[in-house]
Short mmCIF file of C-alpha atoms and ligand atoms in Angstrom, two decimals:
data_model
loop_
_atom_site.label_atom_id
_atom_site.label_comp_id
_atom_site.label_asym_id
_atom_site.label_seq_id
_atom_site.Cartn_x
_atom_site.Cartn_y
_atom_site.Cartn_z
CA MET A 1 -273.26 -22.78 -17.81
CA LYS A 2 -270.53 -24.98 -16.32
CA VAL A 3 -267.79 -25.36 -18.95
CA LEU A 4 -264.64 -27.49 -18.68
CA ILE A 5 -261.76 -26.60 -20.98
CA THR A 6 -258.82 -28.92 -21.72
CA GLY A 7 -255.49 -27.50 -22.88
CA ALA A 8 -256.28 -24.35 -20.88
CA ASN A 9 -252.69 -23.07 -21.06
CA GLY A 10 -252.58 -23.20 -24.85
CA GLN A 11 -253.24 -20.36 -27.27
CA LEU A 12 -256.97 -21.04 -27.68
CA GLY A 13 -257.63 -22.61 -24.27
CA ARG A 14 -256.29 -19.64 -22.36
CA GLU A 15 -258.23 -17.05 -24.30
CA LEU A 16 -261.40 -19.15 -24.19
CA VAL A 17 -261.21 -19.45 -20.39
CA GLU A 18 -260.92 -15.66 -20.20
CA TYR A 19 -263.67 -15.04 -22.78
CA LEU A 20 -266.26 -17.33 -21.17
CA SER A 21 -265.51 -16.45 -17.56
CA GLY A 22 -267.79 -13.41 -17.42
CA ASN A 23 -271.02 -15.35 -18.02
CA ASN A 24 -270.18 -18.94 -17.12
CA GLU A 25 -268.61 -21.14 -14.48
CA VAL A 26 -265.37 -21.99 -16.26
CA LEU A 27 -262.96 -24.73 -15.25
CA GLY A 28 -259.69 -24.54 -17.18
CA PHE A 29 -257.39 -27.57 -16.98
CA GLY A 30 -253.83 -27.37 -18.29
CA ARG A 31 -251.71 -30.45 -18.94
CA GLU A 32 -250.44 -30.51 -15.32
CA GLU A 33 -253.96 -30.72 -13.88
CA LEU A 34 -255.44 -32.96 -16.59
CA ASP A 35 -253.32 -35.11 -18.89
CA ILE A 36 -255.85 -36.17 -21.51
CA THR A 37 -253.83 -39.28 -22.38
CA SER A 38 -254.82 -40.81 -19.01
CA LEU A 39 -258.27 -42.36 -19.35
CA GLU A 40 -258.55 -42.70 -15.56
CA SER A 41 -257.73 -39.02 -14.89
CA VAL A 42 -260.13 -37.81 -17.57
CA PHE A 43 -262.96 -39.95 -16.20
CA GLU A 44 -262.28 -38.90 -12.63
CA ILE A 45 -262.19 -35.16 -13.33
CA VAL A 46 -265.18 -35.14 -15.67
CA LYS A 47 -267.21 -37.19 -13.14
CA ASN A 48 -266.22 -34.93 -10.23
CA GLU A 49 -266.86 -31.67 -12.05
CA SER A 50 -269.88 -32.81 -14.07
CA PRO A 51 -269.68 -29.98 -16.65
CA GLU A 52 -272.53 -29.24 -19.02
CA VAL A 53 -270.01 -28.59 -21.80
CA ILE A 54 -266.44 -29.71 -22.44
CA VAL A 55 -264.35 -27.76 -24.95
CA HIS A 56 -261.46 -30.00 -25.90
CA CYS A 57 -258.61 -27.67 -26.93
CA ALA A 58 -255.64 -29.83 -25.83
CA ALA A 59 -253.67 -31.21 -28.75
CA PHE A 60 -250.26 -32.15 -30.10
CA THR A 61 -249.95 -29.15 -32.43
CA ALA A 62 -246.31 -29.24 -33.55
CA VAL A 63 -246.95 -30.17 -37.17
CA ASP A 64 -243.32 -30.94 -38.09
CA ASP A 65 -242.54 -32.80 -34.83
CA ALA A 66 -245.54 -35.03 -35.45
CA GLU A 67 -243.72 -36.54 -38.46
CA GLN A 68 -240.87 -37.56 -36.17
CA TYR A 69 -243.01 -38.64 -33.20
CA PRO A 70 -246.17 -40.18 -34.68
CA ASP A 71 -246.95 -42.26 -31.57
CA SER A 72 -246.97 -39.12 -29.42
CA ALA A 73 -249.18 -37.28 -31.91
CA TYR A 74 -251.71 -40.15 -32.07
CA LEU A 75 -251.58 -40.61 -28.30
CA VAL A 76 -252.64 -37.02 -27.67
CA ASN A 77 -254.79 -36.28 -30.72
CA ALA A 78 -256.55 -39.61 -31.23
CA VAL A 79 -256.44 -41.45 -27.88
CA GLY A 80 -256.76 -38.23 -25.86
CA ALA A 81 -259.84 -37.24 -27.86
CA ARG A 82 -261.29 -40.73 -27.36
CA ASN A 83 -260.79 -40.42 -23.59
CA VAL A 84 -262.49 -37.04 -23.43
CA ALA A 85 -265.33 -38.24 -25.70
CA MET A 86 -265.98 -41.35 -23.57
CA ALA A 87 -266.02 -39.29 -20.36
CA ALA A 88 -268.35 -36.69 -21.92
CA GLU A 89 -270.73 -39.44 -23.03
CA GLN A 90 -270.74 -41.08 -19.60
CA GLN A 91 -271.45 -37.75 -17.88
CA GLY A 92 -273.97 -36.55 -20.47
CA SER A 93 -271.86 -33.45 -21.26
CA LYS A 94 -271.84 -31.74 -24.63
CA LEU A 95 -268.41 -31.95 -26.27
CA ILE A 96 -266.78 -29.45 -28.61
CA TYR A 97 -263.69 -30.90 -30.30
CA ILE A 98 -261.44 -28.34 -31.96
CA SER A 99 -260.08 -29.63 -35.25
CA THR A 100 -258.19 -28.35 -38.26
CA ASP A 101 -258.06 -27.61 -41.98
CA TYR A 102 -255.20 -30.17 -42.11
CA VAL A 103 -257.81 -32.97 -42.33
CA PHE A 104 -258.08 -32.06 -46.05
CA ASN A 105 -255.48 -32.75 -48.70
CA GLY A 106 -255.19 -29.14 -49.87
CA GLN A 107 -255.63 -30.01 -53.53
CA ALA A 108 -259.09 -28.45 -53.96
CA THR A 109 -259.74 -25.31 -55.95
CA ASN A 110 -263.06 -24.47 -54.23
CA PRO A 111 -263.66 -24.09 -50.48
CA TYR A 112 -264.03 -27.35 -48.55
CA CYS A 113 -267.51 -28.05 -47.19
CA GLU A 114 -267.94 -29.65 -43.75
CA TYR A 115 -268.99 -33.00 -45.19
CA ASP A 116 -266.44 -33.21 -48.02
CA ASN A 117 -264.21 -36.26 -47.88
CA THR A 118 -261.19 -35.83 -45.65
CA ASP A 119 -257.74 -36.88 -46.83
CA PRO A 120 -255.07 -35.67 -44.40
CA GLN A 121 -251.54 -35.71 -45.76
CA GLY A 122 -249.33 -35.63 -42.66
CA ILE A 123 -249.30 -37.20 -39.21
CA TYR A 124 -250.75 -34.12 -37.50
CA GLY A 125 -253.77 -34.04 -39.84
CA LYS A 126 -254.21 -37.83 -39.73
CA SER A 127 -254.09 -37.91 -35.93
CA LYS A 128 -256.56 -35.00 -35.66
CA ARG A 129 -258.89 -36.77 -38.10
CA ALA A 130 -258.60 -39.91 -35.95
CA GLY A 131 -259.63 -37.71 -33.00
CA GLU A 132 -262.68 -36.55 -34.98
CA VAL A 133 -263.68 -40.15 -35.69
CA ASN A 134 -263.30 -41.08 -32.02
CA VAL A 135 -265.44 -38.12 -31.00
CA GLN A 136 -268.10 -39.05 -33.58
CA THR A 137 -268.24 -42.66 -32.44
CA GLN A 138 -267.87 -42.24 -28.66
CA CYS A 139 -270.00 -39.18 -27.82
CA ARG A 140 -273.48 -38.46 -29.13
CA LYS A 141 -273.68 -34.79 -28.10
CA HIS A 142 -270.69 -33.61 -30.10
CA PHE A 143 -269.62 -30.64 -32.18
CA ILE A 144 -266.48 -30.75 -34.32
CA VAL A 145 -265.17 -27.26 -35.05
CA ARG A 146 -262.44 -27.04 -37.69
CA THR A 147 -260.46 -23.85 -37.69
CA SER A 148 -257.34 -22.58 -39.52
CA TRP A 149 -254.43 -20.13 -39.25
CA ALA A 150 -255.40 -19.11 -35.69
CA TYR A 151 -253.91 -16.14 -33.87
CA GLY A 152 -254.74 -14.53 -30.54
CA LYS A 153 -253.36 -12.78 -27.50
CA TYR A 154 -251.53 -15.75 -26.00
CA GLY A 155 -248.81 -18.12 -27.19
CA ASN A 156 -246.95 -17.94 -30.45
CA ASN A 157 -248.61 -17.35 -33.78
CA PHE A 158 -247.95 -15.95 -37.24
CA VAL A 159 -249.08 -12.40 -36.40
CA LYS A 160 -246.75 -12.14 -33.42
CA THR A 161 -243.89 -13.69 -35.39
CA MET A 162 -244.32 -11.16 -38.19
CA ILE A 163 -244.36 -8.26 -35.72
CA ARG A 164 -241.16 -9.55 -34.12
CA LEU A 165 -239.45 -10.10 -37.49
CA SER A 166 -240.43 -6.62 -38.66
CA LYS A 167 -238.23 -5.27 -35.86
CA GLU A 168 -235.33 -7.64 -36.44
CA LYS A 169 -235.06 -7.79 -40.23
CA GLU A 170 -234.92 -5.50 -43.22
CA ASN A 171 -236.01 -8.15 -45.76
CA LEU A 172 -238.35 -11.09 -45.46
CA LYS A 173 -239.66 -13.82 -47.76
CA VAL A 174 -243.07 -15.39 -47.07
CA VAL A 175 -244.77 -18.17 -49.02
CA ALA A 176 -247.36 -17.03 -51.54
CA ASP A 177 -248.52 -20.43 -52.80
CA GLN A 178 -250.44 -21.59 -49.70
CA ILE A 179 -253.95 -20.17 -49.58
CA GLY A 180 -256.27 -20.18 -46.57
CA SER A 181 -258.25 -18.08 -44.10
CA PRO A 182 -256.81 -16.58 -40.92
CA THR A 183 -258.86 -16.89 -37.74
CA CYS A 184 -258.86 -14.35 -34.93
CA ILE A 185 -259.27 -16.38 -31.73
CA GLU A 186 -261.57 -13.80 -30.16
CA ASP A 187 -264.01 -14.37 -33.04
CA LEU A 188 -263.68 -18.14 -32.63
CA CYS A 189 -264.45 -17.77 -28.88
CA GLU A 190 -267.58 -15.78 -29.69
CA PHE A 191 -268.76 -18.53 -32.05
CA LEU A 192 -267.97 -21.32 -29.56
CA SER A 193 -269.87 -19.52 -26.81
CA GLU A 194 -272.98 -19.37 -29.05
CA LEU A 195 -272.58 -22.92 -30.36
CA MET A 196 -272.36 -24.52 -26.90
CA LYS A 197 -275.76 -23.10 -25.93
CA THR A 198 -277.43 -25.11 -28.70
CA GLU A 199 -278.07 -28.71 -29.61
CA LYS A 200 -277.11 -28.14 -33.24
CA TYR A 201 -274.54 -30.94 -33.20
CA GLY A 202 -272.24 -31.85 -36.09
CA ILE A 203 -269.24 -30.50 -37.99
CA TYR A 204 -268.56 -26.77 -38.39
CA HIS A 205 -265.95 -24.82 -40.30
CA ALA A 206 -264.99 -21.72 -38.35
CA SER A 207 -262.51 -19.17 -39.69
CA ASN A 208 -262.66 -15.54 -40.61
CA THR A 209 -264.20 -15.02 -44.05
CA GLY A 210 -262.14 -14.03 -47.09
CA VAL A 211 -259.07 -15.71 -48.44
CA CYS A 212 -255.35 -14.90 -48.63
CA SER A 213 -251.89 -16.40 -48.94
CA TRP A 214 -249.40 -16.28 -46.07
CA TYR A 215 -247.60 -13.58 -48.09
CA GLU A 216 -250.78 -11.49 -48.32
CA PHE A 217 -251.43 -12.05 -44.62
CA ALA A 218 -247.92 -10.83 -43.77
CA HIS A 219 -248.35 -7.89 -46.13
CA ALA A 220 -251.56 -6.87 -44.34
CA ILE A 221 -249.90 -7.14 -40.90
CA PHE A 222 -247.00 -4.95 -42.02
CA GLU A 223 -249.39 -2.44 -43.57
CA GLU A 224 -251.46 -2.24 -40.36
CA ILE A 225 -248.40 -1.66 -38.15
CA ALA A 226 -246.62 0.51 -40.75
CA ALA A 227 -243.56 -1.77 -40.59
CA ASP A 228 -240.35 -0.72 -42.25
CA ILE A 229 -239.49 -4.00 -43.97
CA SER A 230 -239.17 -5.25 -47.53
CA LEU A 231 -241.46 -8.24 -48.09
CA GLN A 232 -241.00 -10.68 -51.00
CA PRO A 233 -243.21 -13.60 -52.05
CA CYS A 234 -241.61 -17.04 -52.30
CA ALA A 235 -242.63 -20.64 -52.99
CA THR A 236 -243.24 -23.43 -50.46
CA SER A 237 -240.44 -25.35 -52.19
CA ASP A 238 -237.98 -22.59 -51.17
CA PHE A 239 -238.35 -23.64 -47.52
CA PRO A 240 -238.69 -27.45 -47.33
CA ARG A 241 -240.28 -28.66 -44.06
CA PRO A 242 -240.75 -32.19 -42.66
CA ALA A 243 -244.57 -31.96 -42.87
CA LYS A 244 -246.40 -31.16 -46.08
CA ARG A 245 -248.59 -28.04 -45.85
CA PRO A 246 -251.96 -27.89 -47.63
CA ALA A 247 -251.68 -25.62 -50.69
CA TYR A 248 -255.37 -24.70 -50.45
CA SER A 249 -257.19 -24.92 -47.14
CA VAL A 250 -260.11 -22.53 -47.54
CA MET A 251 -263.20 -23.83 -45.73
CA GLU A 252 -266.78 -23.03 -46.63
CA HIS A 253 -269.03 -22.10 -43.67
CA ARG A 254 -272.14 -23.92 -44.83
CA MET A 255 -273.10 -25.26 -41.39
CA ILE A 256 -272.74 -21.84 -39.76
CA ARG A 257 -275.02 -20.43 -42.44
CA ILE A 258 -277.73 -23.06 -42.52
CA ASN A 259 -277.87 -23.48 -38.74
CA GLY A 260 -278.48 -19.74 -38.37
CA PHE A 261 -275.26 -18.68 -36.63
CA LYS A 262 -273.67 -15.28 -37.18
CA GLU A 263 -271.09 -15.34 -39.99
CA PHE A 264 -267.48 -14.46 -39.11
CA ARG A 265 -266.23 -11.04 -40.17
CA HIS A 266 -263.65 -10.66 -42.94
CA TRP A 267 -260.11 -11.64 -41.91
CA ARG A 268 -258.75 -8.19 -42.70
CA ASP A 269 -261.27 -6.45 -40.40
CA ALA A 270 -260.53 -8.96 -37.63
CA LEU A 271 -256.77 -8.42 -38.02
CA SER A 272 -257.13 -4.68 -37.88
CA ALA A 273 -259.26 -4.86 -34.70
CA PHE A 274 -256.90 -7.39 -33.09
CA LEU A 275 -253.84 -5.24 -33.71
CA SER A 276 -255.43 -2.07 -32.43
CA GLN A 277 -256.77 -3.82 -29.29
CA ASN A 278 -253.79 -5.97 -28.40
CA ILE A 279 -250.60 -4.47 -29.79
CA GLU A 280 -249.42 -1.40 -27.92
CA GLU A 281 -248.76 1.69 -29.99
CA GLY A 282 -245.04 1.52 -29.15
CA GLU A 283 -244.79 -2.12 -30.19
CA ARG A 284 -245.93 -1.40 -33.74
N1 NAP B 301 -253.19 -22.70 -33.94
C1 NAP B 301 -253.76 -22.93 -35.11
O1 NAP B 301 -253.48 -22.26 -36.11
C2 NAP B 301 -254.77 -24.03 -35.25
C3 NAP B 301 -255.33 -24.25 -36.51
C4 NAP B 301 -256.27 -25.27 -36.66
C5 NAP B 301 -256.65 -26.03 -35.56
N2 NAP B 301 -256.08 -25.80 -34.36
C6 NAP B 301 -256.51 -26.64 -33.23
O2 NAP B 301 -256.93 -25.78 -32.20
C7 NAP B 301 -256.71 -26.39 -30.93
C8 NAP B 301 -255.97 -25.43 -30.02
O3 NAP B 301 -254.71 -25.11 -30.62
P1 NAP B 301 -253.74 -24.02 -30.02
O4 NAP B 301 -253.34 -23.12 -31.11
O5 NAP B 301 -254.31 -23.45 -28.78
O6 NAP B 301 -252.50 -24.96 -29.67
P2 NAP B 301 -251.45 -24.88 -28.47
O7 NAP B 301 -251.18 -23.47 -28.13
O8 NAP B 301 -250.32 -25.78 -28.86
O9 NAP B 301 -252.24 -25.53 -27.24
C9 NAP B 301 -252.41 -26.91 -27.10
C10 NAP B 301 -252.34 -27.21 -25.63
O10 NAP B 301 -252.55 -28.62 -25.44
C11 NAP B 301 -251.70 -29.02 -24.39
N3 NAP B 301 -251.46 -30.46 -24.38
C12 NAP B 301 -250.63 -31.18 -25.16
N4 NAP B 301 -250.64 -32.46 -24.76
C13 NAP B 301 -251.50 -32.56 -23.73
C14 NAP B 301 -251.94 -33.63 -22.89
N5 NAP B 301 -251.47 -34.88 -23.05
N6 NAP B 301 -252.84 -33.36 -21.92
C15 NAP B 301 -253.30 -32.11 -21.73
N7 NAP B 301 -252.91 -31.05 -22.47
C16 NAP B 301 -252.04 -31.29 -23.47
C17 NAP B 301 -250.43 -28.25 -24.64
O11 NAP B 301 -249.65 -28.25 -23.46
P3 NAP B 301 -248.05 -28.14 -23.57
O12 NAP B 301 -247.78 -26.73 -23.99
O13 NAP B 301 -247.61 -28.45 -22.19
O14 NAP B 301 -247.62 -29.14 -24.59
C18 NAP B 301 -250.96 -26.88 -25.02
O15 NAP B 301 -251.13 -26.06 -23.88
C19 NAP B 301 -255.97 -27.69 -31.23
O16 NAP B 301 -256.90 -28.75 -31.23
C20 NAP B 301 -255.43 -27.50 -32.63
O17 NAP B 301 -255.30 -28.73 -33.28
C21 NAP B 301 -255.15 -24.81 -34.16
#
């Protein structure tokens, strides 16, 4: 299959290019080669390459910066998604738009289903939701894949930050009142590679199964790497940030289940496998 990936130098884009390359013709475009905010560039490249599938990973992902630069966040996340969706529609390509748990308000007490009402609280979530709407209205052959708490080999993420801090600090506080599901990017890539072969369009929630707080996630990382650090739980209010974080962002995988896709493994199993495959013995 010929697959075009936007945001190919980002955390997900880079690993997805690598993951799919064995069995597909993969065209990865970073920001320098394809700025998704330019309608003309997006149309030109999608027309020239004529991919069967576009995986749209490019995004303005700096959640706190988005509060300060809302125009930039909407330009990339809403207008950029519109551009990619229009080009996909014109070329007849399938489109996978990667979205986020931040489209929900985080006030639920049960996992969010794919078709629950969205209610994003900050600019990042609002602009990503606007991107979803543009994808839904501009491209018929679309999938929207919402993920959460992603970590992988490339870029910065919570797992890598915890490993680094375990070497630099003796004590650490991590918030225990935000609950969600971590997602190992390799598992997300496996799901995306299966999804793109189908015509089972619509919204999907895609994270590892099981639930934890950031504190519990950090605790598991330190346990896996046998880190010599004292970890304490704290409250979100102890570390005020410009953007509000969802207190509860667990997502139910109803569409994975009823469309017959393989369920994700438990987050703890995925973490353990990720650390043993990607973190050198000496780095632990
Ligand atoms: N990471 C998570 O925990 C998480 C959770 C839920 C959903 N998601 C979603 O997953 C997707 C991938 O996220 P990620 O973790 O891979 O983020 P990332 O590492 O920040 O990658 C995003 C990429 O998009 C690029 N980009 C920004 N503006 C662009 C533009 N105008 N044109 C082309 N490329 C542009 C960035 O380039 P620069 O580096 O040059 O800015 C970056 O390489 C995003 O849609 C995000 O919203 C991520």
